Tab-separated table of C-alpha atoms in Angstrom:
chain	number	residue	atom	x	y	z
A	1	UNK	CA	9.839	4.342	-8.338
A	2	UNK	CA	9.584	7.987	-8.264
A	3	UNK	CA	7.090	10.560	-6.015
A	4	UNK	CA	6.703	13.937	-7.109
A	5	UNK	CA	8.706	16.278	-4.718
A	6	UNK	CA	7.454	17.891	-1.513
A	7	UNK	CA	7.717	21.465	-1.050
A	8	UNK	CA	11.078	21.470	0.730
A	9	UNK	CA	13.590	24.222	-0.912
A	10	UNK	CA	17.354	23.285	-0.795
A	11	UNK	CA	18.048	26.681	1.049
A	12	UNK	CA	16.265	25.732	4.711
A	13	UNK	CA	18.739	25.615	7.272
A	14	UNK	CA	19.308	22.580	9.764
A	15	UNK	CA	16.983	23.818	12.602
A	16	UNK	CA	14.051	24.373	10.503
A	17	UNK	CA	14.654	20.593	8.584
A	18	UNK	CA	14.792	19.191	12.147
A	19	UNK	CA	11.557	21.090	13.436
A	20	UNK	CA	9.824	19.759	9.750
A	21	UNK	CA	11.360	16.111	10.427
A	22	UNK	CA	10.014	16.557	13.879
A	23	UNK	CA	6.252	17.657	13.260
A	24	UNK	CA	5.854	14.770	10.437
A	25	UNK	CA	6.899	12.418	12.631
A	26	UNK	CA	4.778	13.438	15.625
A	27	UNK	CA	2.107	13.668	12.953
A	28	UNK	CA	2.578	10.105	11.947
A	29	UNK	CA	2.890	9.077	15.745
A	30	UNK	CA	-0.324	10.568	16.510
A	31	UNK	CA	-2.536	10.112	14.141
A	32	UNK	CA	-1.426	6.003	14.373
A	33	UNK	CA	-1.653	6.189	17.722
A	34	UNK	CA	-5.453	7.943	18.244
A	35	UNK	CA	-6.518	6.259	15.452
A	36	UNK	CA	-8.087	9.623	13.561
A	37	UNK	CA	-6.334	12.692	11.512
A	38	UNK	CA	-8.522	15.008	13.787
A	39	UNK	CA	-5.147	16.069	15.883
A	40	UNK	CA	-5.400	19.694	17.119
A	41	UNK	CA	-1.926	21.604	16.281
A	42	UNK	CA	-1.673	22.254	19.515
A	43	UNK	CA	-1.002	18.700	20.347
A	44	UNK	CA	1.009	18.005	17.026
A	45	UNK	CA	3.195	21.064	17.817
A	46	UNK	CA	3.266	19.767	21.354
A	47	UNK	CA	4.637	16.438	20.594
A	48	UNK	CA	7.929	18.126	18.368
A	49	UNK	CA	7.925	20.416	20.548
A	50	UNK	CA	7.651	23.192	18.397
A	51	UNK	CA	5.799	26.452	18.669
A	52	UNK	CA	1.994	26.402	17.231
A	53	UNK	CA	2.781	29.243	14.899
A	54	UNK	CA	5.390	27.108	13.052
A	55	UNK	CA	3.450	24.558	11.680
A	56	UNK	CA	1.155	27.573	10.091
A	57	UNK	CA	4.637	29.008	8.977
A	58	UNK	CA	6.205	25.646	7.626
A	59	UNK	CA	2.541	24.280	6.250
A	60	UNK	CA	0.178	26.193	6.164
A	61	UNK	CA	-2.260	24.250	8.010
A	62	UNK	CA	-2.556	20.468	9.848
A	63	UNK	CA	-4.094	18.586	7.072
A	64	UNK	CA	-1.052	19.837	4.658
A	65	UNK	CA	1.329	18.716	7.793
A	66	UNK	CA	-0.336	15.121	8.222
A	67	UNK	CA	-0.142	15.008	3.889
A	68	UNK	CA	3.272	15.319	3.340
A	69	UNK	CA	4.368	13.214	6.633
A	70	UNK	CA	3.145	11.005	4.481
A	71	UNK	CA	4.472	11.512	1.914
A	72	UNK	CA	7.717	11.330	3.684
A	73	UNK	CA	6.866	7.998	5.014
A	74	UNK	CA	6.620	6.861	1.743
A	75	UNK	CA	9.852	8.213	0.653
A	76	UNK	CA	11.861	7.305	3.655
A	77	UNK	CA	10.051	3.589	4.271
A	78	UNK	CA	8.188	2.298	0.782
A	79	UNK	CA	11.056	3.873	-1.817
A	80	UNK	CA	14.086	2.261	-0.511
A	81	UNK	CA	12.369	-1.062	-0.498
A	82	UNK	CA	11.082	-0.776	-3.762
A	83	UNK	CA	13.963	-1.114	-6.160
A	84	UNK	CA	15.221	0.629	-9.086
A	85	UNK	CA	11.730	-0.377	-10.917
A	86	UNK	CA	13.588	-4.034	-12.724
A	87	UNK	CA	11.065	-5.840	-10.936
A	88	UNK	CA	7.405	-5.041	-10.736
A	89	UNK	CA	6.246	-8.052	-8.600
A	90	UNK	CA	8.991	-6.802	-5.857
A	91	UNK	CA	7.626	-3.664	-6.111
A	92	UNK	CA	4.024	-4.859	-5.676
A	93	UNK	CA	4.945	-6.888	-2.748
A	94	UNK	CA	6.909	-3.938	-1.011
A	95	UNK	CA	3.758	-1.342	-1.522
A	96	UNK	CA	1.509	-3.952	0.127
A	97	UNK	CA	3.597	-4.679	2.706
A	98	UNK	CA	4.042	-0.869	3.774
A	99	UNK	CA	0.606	-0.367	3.633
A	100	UNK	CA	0.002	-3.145	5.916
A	101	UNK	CA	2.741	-2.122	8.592
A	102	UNK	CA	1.200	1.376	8.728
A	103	UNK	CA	-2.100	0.427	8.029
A	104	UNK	CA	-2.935	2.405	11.931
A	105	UNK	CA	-1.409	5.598	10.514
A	106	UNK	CA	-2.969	4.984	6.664
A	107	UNK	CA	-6.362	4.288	7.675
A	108	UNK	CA	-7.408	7.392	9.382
A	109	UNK	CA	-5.722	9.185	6.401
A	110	UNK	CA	-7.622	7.871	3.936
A	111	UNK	CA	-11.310	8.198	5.756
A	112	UNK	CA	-10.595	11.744	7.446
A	113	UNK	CA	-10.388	15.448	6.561
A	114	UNK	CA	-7.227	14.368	4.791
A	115	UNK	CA	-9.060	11.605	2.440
A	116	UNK	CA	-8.937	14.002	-0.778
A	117	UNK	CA	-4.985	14.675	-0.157
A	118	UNK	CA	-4.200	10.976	0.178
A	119	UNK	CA	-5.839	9.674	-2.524
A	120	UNK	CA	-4.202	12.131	-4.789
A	121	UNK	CA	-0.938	11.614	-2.937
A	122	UNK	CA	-1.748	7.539	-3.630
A	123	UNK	CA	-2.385	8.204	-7.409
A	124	UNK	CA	0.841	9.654	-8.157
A	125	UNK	CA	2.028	7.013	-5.946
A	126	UNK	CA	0.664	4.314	-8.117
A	127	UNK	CA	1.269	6.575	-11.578
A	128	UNK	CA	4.703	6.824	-11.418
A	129	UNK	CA	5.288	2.898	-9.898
A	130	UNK	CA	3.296	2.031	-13.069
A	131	UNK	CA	4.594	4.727	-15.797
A	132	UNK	CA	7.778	2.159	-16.858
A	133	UNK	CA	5.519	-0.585	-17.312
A	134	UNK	CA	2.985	1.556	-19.505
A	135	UNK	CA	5.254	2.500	-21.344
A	136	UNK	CA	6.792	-0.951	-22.270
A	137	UNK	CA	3.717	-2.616	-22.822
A	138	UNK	CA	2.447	0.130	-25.001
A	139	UNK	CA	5.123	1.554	-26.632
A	140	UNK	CA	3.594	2.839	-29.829
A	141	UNK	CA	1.338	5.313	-27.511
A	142	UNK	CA	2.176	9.235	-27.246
A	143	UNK	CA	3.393	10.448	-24.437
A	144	UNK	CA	0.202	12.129	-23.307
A	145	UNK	CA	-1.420	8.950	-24.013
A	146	UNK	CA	0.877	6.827	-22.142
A	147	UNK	CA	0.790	9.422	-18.818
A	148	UNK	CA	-2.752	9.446	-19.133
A	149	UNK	CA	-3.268	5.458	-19.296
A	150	UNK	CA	-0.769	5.245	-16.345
A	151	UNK	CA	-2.817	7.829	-14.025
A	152	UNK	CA	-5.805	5.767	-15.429
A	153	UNK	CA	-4.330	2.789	-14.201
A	154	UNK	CA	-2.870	4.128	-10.799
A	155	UNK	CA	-6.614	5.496	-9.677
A	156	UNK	CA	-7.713	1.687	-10.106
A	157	UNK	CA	-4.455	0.254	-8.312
A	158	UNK	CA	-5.113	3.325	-5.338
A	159	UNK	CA	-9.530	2.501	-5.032
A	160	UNK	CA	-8.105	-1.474	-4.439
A	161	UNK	CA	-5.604	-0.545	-1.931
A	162	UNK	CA	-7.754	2.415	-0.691
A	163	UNK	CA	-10.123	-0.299	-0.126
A	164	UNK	CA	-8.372	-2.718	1.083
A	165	UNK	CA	-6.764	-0.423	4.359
A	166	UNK	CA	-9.760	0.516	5.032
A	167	UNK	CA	-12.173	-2.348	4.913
A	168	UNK	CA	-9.968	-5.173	4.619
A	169	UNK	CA	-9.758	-8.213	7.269
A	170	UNK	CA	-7.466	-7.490	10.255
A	171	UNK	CA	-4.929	-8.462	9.829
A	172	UNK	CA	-4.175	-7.224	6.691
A	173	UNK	CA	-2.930	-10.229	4.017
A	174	UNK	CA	0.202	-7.883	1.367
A	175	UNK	CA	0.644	-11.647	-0.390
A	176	UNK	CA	-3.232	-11.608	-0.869
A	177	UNK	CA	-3.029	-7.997	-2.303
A	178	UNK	CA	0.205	-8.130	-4.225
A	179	UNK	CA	-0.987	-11.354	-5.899
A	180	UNK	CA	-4.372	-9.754	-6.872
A	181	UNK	CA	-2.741	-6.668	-8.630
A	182	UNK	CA	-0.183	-8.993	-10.337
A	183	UNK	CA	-2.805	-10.617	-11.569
A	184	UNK	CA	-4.278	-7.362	-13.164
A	185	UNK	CA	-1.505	-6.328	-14.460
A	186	UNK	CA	-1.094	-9.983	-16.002
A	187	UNK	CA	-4.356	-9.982	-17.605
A	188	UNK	CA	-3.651	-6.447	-18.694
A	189	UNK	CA	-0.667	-7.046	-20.947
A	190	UNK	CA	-1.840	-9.993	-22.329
A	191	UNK	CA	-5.096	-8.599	-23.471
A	192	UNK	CA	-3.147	-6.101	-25.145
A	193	UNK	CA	-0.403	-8.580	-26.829
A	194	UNK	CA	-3.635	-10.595	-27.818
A	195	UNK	CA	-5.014	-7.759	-29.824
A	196	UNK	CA	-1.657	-6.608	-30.872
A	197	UNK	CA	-0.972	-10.397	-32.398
A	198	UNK	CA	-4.362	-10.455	-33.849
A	199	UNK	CA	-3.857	-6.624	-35.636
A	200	UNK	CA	-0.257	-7.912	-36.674
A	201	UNK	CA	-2.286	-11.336	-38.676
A	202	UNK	CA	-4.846	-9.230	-40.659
C-alpha cells in the first residue's frame, strides 16, 4: 500500500526533521488526549517544545500540522503492518485494527475543523490500498477508468470507516469491520465475473 507523499523535501536538516517529528507527535498526543482538534499552537508548540512561529514556518497553519501527523501515523503505524499488497484480507484487517487503536486521536479528526483534510487524506488512503485490486479485477479498463473506479471505490470504503470511528459501538469491533468490507469487495468481483461470464456466452 502506497500514500501520496507529504511535503517533506530531502534537503531539511536533522534539527528541523526532529522539531517536525516533534510537533506531529505532540499533535497526535493532544488531540487523543483532549479528545478535539481545537488545540491552540500555543499548546501544540508547547508540548515539542518548539517556538510558535515554527509551526507557521514548517506548516503553515494547525489544521495542516494535525493533517499530516496523520498522515505520518499512517505511514509509520498502518503501512508497515499492511504488507506488500499479496493479501487484501490482511490488509483489511490491519486498516481496521489501526483505526480502532487510535480511534481517540481519529475521531476528533474526522468531526473537527480538520474533517475535510481527513477524509481526503482517507480517500487516497483507501484509493491506493484498492488500486491493485481494481486493476486485476478489471483489467480491460483504461487507466483513467481504472483510477477513477478505485477513488470511486475508496470514498465508499472511507464514509464506512468514517462512520464507523465516529458512531460505532465502544469498543470498536476491526473483525466486525474487516469482515464487512471483505464482504463488499466479495460481492464486487463476483458481480463483475458474473457479467463478464454471461458477455463471454452470447
Amino acid at each position: 500500500m502506497q500514500l501520496e507523499p507529504i511535503q517533506e523535501p530531502g534537503t531539511q536538516d536533522r534539527r528541523v526533521r526532529r522539531s517536525r517529528a516533534a510537533l506531529m507527535a505532540a499533535a497526535v498526543r493532544l488531540v487523543s488526549e483532549r479528545g478535539t482538534s481545537d488545540i491552540p499552537v500555543t499548546d501544540l508548540a508547547e508540548a515539542a517544545d518548539v517556538s510558535r512561529r515554527l509551526v507557521y514556518l514548517q506548516f503553515g497553519d494547525r489544521d495542516t500540522l494535525l493533517t499530516e501527523a496523520a498522515i505520518a501515523l499512517v505511514r509509520r503505524e498502518l503501512l508497515p503492518r499492511a504488507g506488500d499488497g499479496g493479501d487484501t484480507a490482511e490488509e483489511v484487517a490491519a486498516l481496521t485494527r489501526h483505526f480502532a487503536e487510535h480511534r481517540s486521536f481519529y475521531r476528533p479528526m474526522l468531526t473537527g475543523s480538520c474533517a475535510f483534510a481527513m477524509t481526503g487524506t482517507l480517500n487516497k488512503l483507501f484509493g491506493s490500498l484498492n488500486r491493485p485490486a481494481v486493476r486485476k479485477l478489471f483489467g480491460d479498463l483504461d487507466r483513467q477508468t481504472a483510477d477513477d473506479l478505485s477513488e470511486f471505490i475508496a470514498g465508499g470504503a472511507a464514509t464506512l470507516v468514517n462512520n464507523w470511528v465516529i458512531d460505532g459501538t465502544d469498543p470498536l469491533d476491526p473483525e466486525e469491520l474487516t469482515n464487512r468490507l471483505l464482504r463488499l469487495a466479495s460481492t464486487l468481483a463476483f458481480s463483475h465475473r458474473g457479467r463478464s461470464a454471461g458477455g463471454d456466452a452470447r
